[in-house]
PDB file of C-alpha atoms and ligand atoms in Angstrom:
ATOM      1  CA  MET A   1     -71.681  -8.410 -14.132  1.00  0.00           C
ATOM      2  CA  SER A   2     -71.002 -11.126 -11.609  1.00  0.00           C
ATOM      3  CA  ASP A   3     -68.561 -10.645  -8.694  1.00  0.00           C
ATOM      4  CA  LEU A   4     -66.245 -12.948 -10.149  1.00  0.00           C
ATOM      5  CA  ALA A   5     -66.119 -11.209 -13.679  1.00  0.00           C
ATOM      6  CA  THR A   6     -65.824  -7.893 -11.833  1.00  0.00           C
ATOM      7  CA  THR A   7     -62.886  -9.293  -9.806  1.00  0.00           C
ATOM      8  CA  ILE A   8     -61.130 -10.877 -12.917  1.00  0.00           C
ATOM      9  CA  ARG A   9     -61.599  -7.587 -14.891  1.00  0.00           C
ATOM     10  CA  GLN A  10     -59.981  -5.496 -11.959  1.00  0.00           C
ATOM     11  CA  LEU A  11     -57.288  -8.033 -11.392  1.00  0.00           C
ATOM     12  CA  VAL A  12     -56.306  -7.786 -15.183  1.00  0.00           C
ATOM     13  CA  ALA A  13     -56.231  -3.869 -14.607  1.00  0.00           C
ATOM     14  CA  GLY A  14     -54.118  -4.235 -11.543  1.00  0.00           C
ATOM     15  CA  ASN A  15     -51.561  -6.312 -13.493  1.00  0.00           C
ATOM     16  CA  ARG A  16     -51.289  -3.738 -16.331  1.00  0.00           C
ATOM     17  CA  ILE A  17     -51.350  -0.768 -13.964  1.00  0.00           C
ATOM     18  CA  LEU A  18     -48.340  -2.412 -11.775  1.00  0.00           C
ATOM     19  CA  ALA A  19     -46.206  -2.866 -15.014  1.00  0.00           C
ATOM     20  CA  ASN A  20     -47.064   0.630 -16.413  1.00  0.00           C
ATOM     21  CA  GLU A  21     -46.034   2.114 -12.930  1.00  0.00           C
ATOM     22  CA  GLY A  22     -42.745   0.240 -12.801  1.00  0.00           C
ATOM     23  CA  ILE A  23     -43.629  -1.720  -9.896  1.00  0.00           C
ATOM     24  CA  VAL A  24     -43.322  -4.949 -11.592  1.00  0.00           C
ATOM     25  CA  ASP A  25     -41.172  -5.719 -14.711  1.00  0.00           C
ATOM     26  CA  ALA A  26     -41.008  -9.267 -16.474  1.00  0.00           C
ATOM     27  CA  MET A  27     -41.427 -10.565 -12.960  1.00  0.00           C
ATOM     28  CA  GLY A  28     -43.817  -9.953  -9.863  1.00  0.00           C
ATOM     29  CA  HIS A  29     -47.527 -10.995  -9.429  1.00  0.00           C
ATOM     30  CA  ILE A  30     -50.858  -9.652  -8.046  1.00  0.00           C
ATOM     31  CA  SER A  31     -53.557 -12.000  -6.919  1.00  0.00           C
ATOM     32  CA  ALA A  32     -57.326 -11.651  -5.470  1.00  0.00           C
ATOM     33  CA  ARG A  33     -59.058 -13.659  -3.267  1.00  0.00           C
ATOM     34  CA  HIS A  34     -62.013 -15.556  -5.054  1.00  0.00           C
ATOM     35  CA  PRO A  35     -65.088 -13.231  -4.227  1.00  0.00           C
ATOM     36  CA  ASP A  36     -67.334 -16.476  -3.773  1.00  0.00           C
ATOM     37  CA  ASN A  37     -64.971 -18.648  -2.148  1.00  0.00           C
ATOM     38  CA  PRO A  38     -62.541 -17.178   0.469  1.00  0.00           C
ATOM     39  CA  LYS A  39     -60.436 -20.493   0.423  1.00  0.00           C
ATOM     40  CA  ARG A  40     -59.200 -19.844  -3.067  1.00  0.00           C
ATOM     41  CA  TYR A  41     -57.409 -17.061  -4.980  1.00  0.00           C
ATOM     42  CA  LEU A  42     -57.237 -15.863  -8.775  1.00  0.00           C
ATOM     43  CA  LEU A  43     -53.633 -15.369 -10.163  1.00  0.00           C
ATOM     44  CA  SER A  44     -52.412 -15.300 -13.864  1.00  0.00           C
ATOM     45  CA  TRP A  45     -50.374 -18.088 -15.167  1.00  0.00           C
ATOM     46  CA  ALA A  46     -46.806 -17.454 -15.157  1.00  0.00           C
ATOM     47  CA  ARG A  47     -47.135 -14.317 -17.594  1.00  0.00           C
ATOM     48  CA  SER A  48     -45.316 -10.992 -17.162  1.00  0.00           C
ATOM     49  CA  PRO A  49     -48.057  -8.790 -15.619  1.00  0.00           C
ATOM     50  CA  GLY A  50     -47.922  -6.264 -18.263  1.00  0.00           C
ATOM     51  CA  LEU A  51     -49.488  -8.912 -20.952  1.00  0.00           C
ATOM     52  CA  VAL A  52     -52.033 -10.605 -18.568  1.00  0.00           C
ATOM     53  CA  GLU A  53     -55.622 -10.803 -20.035  1.00  0.00           C
ATOM     54  CA  ALA A  54     -58.736 -11.947 -18.510  1.00  0.00           C
ATOM     55  CA  GLU A  55     -58.449 -15.609 -20.049  1.00  0.00           C
ATOM     56  CA  ASP A  56     -54.926 -16.051 -18.231  1.00  0.00           C
ATOM     57  CA  ILE A  57     -56.452 -15.945 -14.935  1.00  0.00           C
ATOM     58  CA  MET A  58     -56.476 -19.337 -13.079  1.00  0.00           C
ATOM     59  CA  GLU A  59     -57.927 -20.396  -9.563  1.00  0.00           C
ATOM     60  CA  PHE A  60     -55.695 -21.726  -7.035  1.00  0.00           C
ATOM     61  CA  GLU A  61     -56.287 -23.266  -3.634  1.00  0.00           C
ATOM     62  CA  LEU A  62     -54.665 -21.701  -0.682  1.00  0.00           C
ATOM     63  CA  ASP A  63     -52.051 -24.251  -0.728  1.00  0.00           C
ATOM     64  CA  GLY A  64     -51.254 -23.174  -4.234  1.00  0.00           C
ATOM     65  CA  THR A  65     -52.722 -26.021  -6.063  1.00  0.00           C
ATOM     66  CA  PRO A  66     -54.335 -24.981  -9.378  1.00  0.00           C
ATOM     67  CA  VAL A  67     -58.033 -25.886  -9.291  1.00  0.00           C
ATOM     68  CA  LYS A  68     -57.861 -26.850 -12.950  1.00  0.00           C
ATOM     69  CA  ASP A  69     -54.263 -27.754 -14.404  1.00  0.00           C
ATOM     70  CA  ASN A  70     -54.409 -26.432 -18.016  1.00  0.00           C
ATOM     71  CA  GLY A  71     -50.576 -27.355 -18.555  1.00  0.00           C
ATOM     72  CA  LYS A  72     -49.567 -23.731 -18.414  1.00  0.00           C
ATOM     73  CA  PRO A  73     -46.473 -22.704 -16.468  1.00  0.00           C
ATOM     74  CA  ILE A  74     -47.429 -21.208 -13.153  1.00  0.00           C
ATOM     75  CA  TYR A  75     -45.667 -18.754 -10.714  1.00  0.00           C
ATOM     76  CA  ILE A  76     -43.288 -20.476  -8.371  1.00  0.00           C
ATOM     77  CA  GLU A  77     -43.750 -18.004  -5.492  1.00  0.00           C
ATOM     78  CA  ARG A  78     -47.572 -18.799  -5.213  1.00  0.00           C
ATOM     79  CA  PRO A  79     -47.023 -19.507  -1.331  1.00  0.00           C
ATOM     80  CA  ILE A  80     -46.479 -15.733  -0.856  1.00  0.00           C
ATOM     81  CA  HIS A  81     -50.233 -15.088  -1.913  1.00  0.00           C
ATOM     82  CA  GLY A  82     -51.683 -18.419  -0.200  1.00  0.00           C
ATOM     83  CA  ALA A  83     -50.060 -18.042   3.104  1.00  0.00           C
ATOM     84  CA  ILE A  84     -51.130 -14.453   3.310  1.00  0.00           C
ATOM     85  CA  TYR A  85     -54.798 -15.221   2.552  1.00  0.00           C
ATOM     86  CA  GLU A  86     -54.631 -17.995   5.046  1.00  0.00           C
ATOM     87  CA  ALA A  87     -53.393 -15.839   7.905  1.00  0.00           C
ATOM     88  CA  ARG A  88     -55.211 -12.539   7.001  1.00  0.00           C
ATOM     89  CA  PRO A  89     -58.972 -13.318   6.408  1.00  0.00           C
ATOM     90  CA  GLU A  90     -59.566  -9.469   5.643  1.00  0.00           C
ATOM     91  CA  VAL A  91     -56.976  -9.394   2.845  1.00  0.00           C
ATOM     92  CA  MET A  92     -58.457  -9.510  -0.625  1.00  0.00           C
ATOM     93  CA  SER A  93     -55.535  -8.807  -2.902  1.00  0.00           C
ATOM     94  CA  VAL A  94     -51.833  -9.550  -2.418  1.00  0.00           C
ATOM     95  CA  ILE A  95     -49.011  -8.183  -4.588  1.00  0.00           C
ATOM     96  CA  HIS A  96     -45.378  -9.439  -4.840  1.00  0.00           C
ATOM     97  CA  ASN A  97     -42.847  -7.139  -6.419  1.00  0.00           C
ATOM     98  CA  HIS A  98     -39.022  -6.522  -6.872  1.00  0.00           C
ATOM     99  CA  CYS A  99     -39.421  -2.541  -7.455  1.00  0.00           C
ATOM    100  CA  TYR A 100     -36.177  -1.115  -7.969  1.00  0.00           C
ATOM    101  CA  GLU A 101     -36.900   1.912  -5.700  1.00  0.00           C
ATOM    102  CA  ILE A 102     -37.928  -0.364  -2.812  1.00  0.00           C
ATOM    103  CA  LEU A 103     -34.941  -2.804  -3.081  1.00  0.00           C
ATOM    104  CA  PRO A 104     -32.345  -0.459  -1.432  1.00  0.00           C
ATOM    105  CA  PHE A 105     -34.580  -0.909   1.873  1.00  0.00           C
ATOM    106  CA  ALA A 106     -34.772  -4.546   1.412  1.00  0.00           C
ATOM    107  CA  ILE A 107     -30.662  -4.728   1.534  1.00  0.00           C
ATOM    108  CA  THR A 108     -29.776  -2.416   4.298  1.00  0.00           C
ATOM    109  CA  ARG A 109     -31.019  -1.829   7.866  1.00  0.00           C
ATOM    110  CA  THR A 110     -32.716   1.547   6.855  1.00  0.00           C
ATOM    111  CA  PRO A 111     -36.409   0.946   7.659  1.00  0.00           C
ATOM    112  CA  MET A 112     -39.090   1.967   5.317  1.00  0.00           C
ATOM    113  CA  ARG A 113     -40.971   4.544   6.949  1.00  0.00           C
ATOM    114  CA  PRO A 114     -43.748   7.051   5.419  1.00  0.00           C
ATOM    115  CA  ALA A 115     -42.208  10.459   4.694  1.00  0.00           C
ATOM    116  CA  VAL A 116     -44.739  11.601   2.104  1.00  0.00           C
ATOM    117  CA  HIS A 117     -48.410  12.202   2.855  1.00  0.00           C
ATOM    118  CA  ASN A 118     -49.695   9.572   0.090  1.00  0.00           C
ATOM    119  CA  ALA A 119     -47.585   7.046   1.755  1.00  0.00           C
ATOM    120  CA  ARG A 120     -49.656   7.290   4.941  1.00  0.00           C
ATOM    121  CA  ARG A 121     -51.231   4.177   3.669  1.00  0.00           C
ATOM    122  CA  ILE A 122     -48.332   1.827   4.032  1.00  0.00           C
ATOM    123  CA  GLY A 123     -48.765   2.454   7.931  1.00  0.00           C
ATOM    124  CA  GLU A 124     -46.195   3.079  10.771  1.00  0.00           C
ATOM    125  CA  ASN A 125     -44.322  -0.207  10.320  1.00  0.00           C
ATOM    126  CA  VAL A 126     -42.917  -2.135   7.401  1.00  0.00           C
ATOM    127  CA  PRO A 127     -41.544  -5.286   8.642  1.00  0.00           C
ATOM    128  CA  VAL A 128     -38.482  -7.005   7.178  1.00  0.00           C
ATOM    129  CA  TRP A 129     -38.758 -10.787   6.563  1.00  0.00           C
ATOM    130  CA  GLU A 130     -35.302 -12.377   6.853  1.00  0.00           C
ATOM    131  CA  ILE A 131     -35.483 -15.762   5.075  1.00  0.00           C
ATOM    132  CA  ARG A 132     -32.066 -16.909   6.350  1.00  0.00           C
ATOM    133  CA  ASP A 133     -33.441 -16.803   9.921  1.00  0.00           C
ATOM    134  CA  LYS A 134     -35.677 -20.189   9.614  1.00  0.00           C
ATOM    135  CA  PHE A 135     -34.268 -21.527   6.151  1.00  0.00           C
ATOM    136  CA  GLY A 136     -30.559 -20.721   5.963  1.00  0.00           C
ATOM    137  CA  ASP A 137     -28.937 -20.048   2.586  1.00  0.00           C
ATOM    138  CA  THR A 138     -31.727 -20.308  -0.112  1.00  0.00           C
ATOM    139  CA  ASP A 139     -32.065 -18.856  -3.490  1.00  0.00           C
ATOM    140  CA  LEU A 140     -34.279 -16.474  -1.795  1.00  0.00           C
ATOM    141  CA  LEU A 141     -37.440 -17.531  -3.551  1.00  0.00           C
ATOM    142  CA  VAL A 142     -40.537 -18.240  -1.557  1.00  0.00           C
ATOM    143  CA  THR A 143     -41.412 -21.704  -2.934  1.00  0.00           C
ATOM    144  CA  THR A 144     -42.945 -23.426  -0.042  1.00  0.00           C
ATOM    145  CA  MET A 145     -45.949 -23.066   2.110  1.00  0.00           C
ATOM    146  CA  ASP A 146     -43.488 -23.111   5.160  1.00  0.00           C
ATOM    147  CA  GLN A 147     -41.760 -20.114   3.872  1.00  0.00           C
ATOM    148  CA  GLY A 148     -44.923 -18.387   2.900  1.00  0.00           C
ATOM    149  CA  ARG A 149     -46.304 -18.805   6.424  1.00  0.00           C
ATOM    150  CA  ASP A 150     -42.864 -17.639   7.988  1.00  0.00           C
ATOM    151  CA  LEU A 151     -43.189 -14.424   5.862  1.00  0.00           C
ATOM    152  CA  ALA A 152     -47.029 -13.995   6.892  1.00  0.00           C
ATOM    153  CA  SER A 153     -45.909 -14.359  10.665  1.00  0.00           C
ATOM    154  CA  VAL A 154     -43.488 -11.457  10.158  1.00  0.00           C
ATOM    155  CA  LEU A 155     -45.987  -9.573   8.074  1.00  0.00           C
ATOM    156  CA  ARG A 156     -48.576  -9.924  11.008  1.00  0.00           C
ATOM    157  CA  ALA A 157     -51.143  -7.271  10.581  1.00  0.00           C
ATOM    158  CA  ASN A 158     -49.127  -4.683   8.564  1.00  0.00           C
ATOM    159  CA  LYS A 159     -49.988  -3.496   5.070  1.00  0.00           C
ATOM    160  CA  ALA A 160     -46.658  -4.706   3.707  1.00  0.00           C
ATOM    161  CA  ALA A 161     -43.361  -6.344   4.445  1.00  0.00           C
ATOM    162  CA  LEU A 162     -40.061  -6.217   2.980  1.00  0.00           C
ATOM    163  CA  MET A 163     -38.258  -9.340   2.075  1.00  0.00           C
ATOM    164  CA  ARG A 164     -34.490  -9.149   2.519  1.00  0.00           C
ATOM    165  CA  GLY A 165     -32.414  -9.100  -0.541  1.00  0.00           C
ATOM    166  CA  HIS A 166     -35.489  -9.970  -2.605  1.00  0.00           C
ATOM    167  CA  GLY A 167     -38.346  -7.244  -2.661  1.00  0.00           C
ATOM    168  CA  CYS A 168     -41.761  -7.024  -0.825  1.00  0.00           C
ATOM    169  CA  ALA A 169     -45.158  -8.366  -0.356  1.00  0.00           C
ATOM    170  CA  VAL A 170     -48.212  -5.868  -0.189  1.00  0.00           C
ATOM    171  CA  THR A 171     -51.744  -6.526   0.872  1.00  0.00           C
ATOM    172  CA  GLY A 172     -54.986  -4.848   0.127  1.00  0.00           C
ATOM    173  CA  LEU A 173     -58.634  -4.840   1.211  1.00  0.00           C
ATOM    174  CA  THR A 174     -59.591  -4.673  -2.567  1.00  0.00           C
ATOM    175  CA  ILE A 175     -57.336  -4.985  -5.684  1.00  0.00           C
ATOM    176  CA  PRO A 176     -57.053  -1.029  -5.833  1.00  0.00           C
ATOM    177  CA  ASP A 177     -56.172  -0.767  -2.365  1.00  0.00           C
ATOM    178  CA  ALA A 178     -53.307  -3.167  -2.927  1.00  0.00           C
ATOM    179  CA  VAL A 179     -52.172  -1.501  -6.044  1.00  0.00           C
ATOM    180  CA  GLN A 180     -52.208   2.066  -4.491  1.00  0.00           C
ATOM    181  CA  THR A 181     -50.407   0.883  -1.550  1.00  0.00           C
ATOM    182  CA  ALA A 182     -47.623  -0.619  -3.778  1.00  0.00           C
ATOM    183  CA  ILE A 183     -47.493   2.665  -5.768  1.00  0.00           C
ATOM    184  CA  SER A 184     -47.044   4.621  -2.628  1.00  0.00           C
ATOM    185  CA  MET A 185     -44.319   2.584  -1.426  1.00  0.00           C
ATOM    186  CA  LYS A 186     -42.333   3.296  -4.651  1.00  0.00           C
ATOM    187  CA  ILE A 187     -43.064   7.057  -4.320  1.00  0.00           C
ATOM    188  CA  ASN A 188     -41.911   7.268  -0.867  1.00  0.00           C
ATOM    189  CA  ALA A 189     -38.885   4.919  -1.384  1.00  0.00           C
ATOM    190  CA  ARG A 190     -37.808   7.406  -4.415  1.00  0.00           C
ATOM    191  CA  ALA A 191     -38.439  10.574  -2.270  1.00  0.00           C
ATOM    192  CA  ILE A 192     -36.369   9.174   0.644  1.00  0.00           C
ATOM    193  CA  LEU A 193     -33.567   8.229  -1.589  1.00  0.00           C
ATOM    194  CA  GLN A 194     -33.486  11.384  -3.330  1.00  0.00           C
ATOM    195  CA  GLY A 195     -34.154  13.427  -0.132  1.00  0.00           C
ATOM    196  CA  MET A 196     -30.965  11.689   1.461  1.00  0.00           C
ATOM    197  CA  GLN A 197     -29.010  13.577  -1.104  1.00  0.00           C
ATOM    198  CA  LEU A 198     -30.051  16.713   0.332  1.00  0.00           C
ATOM    199  CA  GLY A 199     -30.082  16.091   4.135  1.00  0.00           C
ATOM    200  CA  GLU A 200     -31.901  14.336   6.824  1.00  0.00           C
ATOM    201  CA  ILE A 201     -35.240  12.935   6.137  1.00  0.00           C
ATOM    202  CA  CYS A 202     -38.111  14.311   8.079  1.00  0.00           C
ATOM    203  CA  TYR A 203     -40.433  11.353   8.383  1.00  0.00           C
ATOM    204  CA  LEU A 204     -44.195  11.438   9.175  1.00  0.00           C
ATOM    205  CA  THR A 205     -45.057  11.354  12.906  1.00  0.00           C
ATOM    206  CA  PRO A 206     -47.321   8.220  13.976  1.00  0.00           C
ATOM    207  CA  GLY A 207     -49.953  10.826  14.717  1.00  0.00           C
ATOM    208  CA  GLU A 208     -49.751  12.162  11.128  1.00  0.00           C
ATOM    209  CA  ILE A 209     -49.851   8.514   9.790  1.00  0.00           C
ATOM    210  CA  ASN A 210     -52.825   7.612  11.789  1.00  0.00           C
ATOM    211  CA  ALA A 211     -54.698  11.148  11.411  1.00  0.00           C
ATOM    212  CA  LYS A 212     -58.127  10.893   9.824  1.00  0.00           C
ATOM    213  CA  GLN A 213     -58.224  11.449   6.284  1.00  0.00           C
ATOM    214  CA  ALA A 214     -59.903  14.888   5.490  1.00  0.00           C
ATOM    215  CA  GLY A 215     -60.677  14.243   1.796  1.00  0.00           C
ATOM    216  CA  ALA A 216     -62.392  10.995   0.571  1.00  0.00           C
ATOM    217  CA  ALA A 217     -60.502   9.139  -2.188  1.00  0.00           C
ATOM    218  CA  SER A 218     -63.474   7.459  -3.380  1.00  0.00           C
ATOM    219  CA  LEU A 219     -66.702   9.601  -3.635  1.00  0.00           C
ATOM    220  CA  LYS A 220     -70.163   8.127  -4.896  1.00  0.00           C
ATOM    221  CA  GLY A 221     -68.261   4.897  -6.073  1.00  0.00           C
ATOM    222  CA  PHE A 222     -65.832   6.860  -8.459  1.00  0.00           C
ATOM    223  CA  ASP A 223     -62.197   6.374  -7.609  1.00  0.00           C
ATOM    224  CA  ARG A 224     -60.305   9.057  -9.295  1.00  0.00           C
ATOM    225  CA  SER A 225     -56.867   7.303  -8.768  1.00  0.00           C
ATOM    226  CA  TRP A 226     -58.055   4.160 -10.250  1.00  0.00           C
ATOM    227  CA  ASP A 227     -59.525   5.992 -13.211  1.00  0.00           C
ATOM    228  CA  TYR A 228     -56.290   7.778 -13.831  1.00  0.00           C
ATOM    229  CA  LEU A 229     -54.162   4.802 -13.466  1.00  0.00           C
ATOM    230  CA  CYS A 230     -56.350   2.507 -15.702  1.00  0.00           C
ATOM    231  CA  ARG A 231     -56.443   5.323 -18.310  1.00  0.00           C
ATOM    232  CA  LYS A 232     -52.499   5.637 -18.245  1.00  0.00           C
ATOM    233  CA  ALA A 233     -52.104   1.888 -18.500  1.00  0.00           C
ATOM    234  CA  GLY A 234     -54.472   1.871 -21.641  1.00  0.00           C
ATOM    235  CA  ILE A 235     -57.283   0.109 -20.259  1.00  0.00           C
ATOM    236  CA  ALA A 236     -61.012   0.869 -19.479  1.00  0.00           C
ATOM    237  CA  PRO A 237     -61.462   1.609 -15.860  1.00  0.00           C
TER     238      PRO A 237
HETATM  239 MN1   MN B 301     -39.931 -12.983  -6.074  1.00  0.00          MN
END
């Protein structure tokens, strides 16, 4: 299978997994950088992620222009994807979601910090992008490249950024990497929210977050988590 076919297959799986894991609902999206052309990315037309099939995947320029306009409606928040690919050459996948468990961290000043071991991957810092700082009162959607670039400038080199009053943007070096990070953010958020009912949260230290991983997540090309998530979502890994 060509790189492009493999990427599309993984992108469809990523859509289904994010829906199945409750990271996205009717809204939210995941894209992948084009494997043969770093100046383009792949993204479904404006379908709900749980319904996305291979033939729904379209190609876009980094500025959000569809390479072939097939008349289908397209996601309005494409600039989140294009601006992050533009600013971060190493990023190969971007997710935008409004995951319910993550929203409390996007509407308060309580920072999102790793508290459970599998959330080490989200890193020490999850910055919060405030759209109001530069754009005043808006409908909070990221609809222009100026807004997308402003978000990317706050994300900087971090794995994810919260978007105040809205949701978050998550990056990955691969599609499974981005999907796992989005899932870890949800698990971490839920654990913190529930933990707060019992007492003070004991967050991971920077040393714990950055400690070398003892067990390998991916062995001999087999990714245990991806295999599990695909089967749970009802698709072939
Ligand atoms: Mn949104």
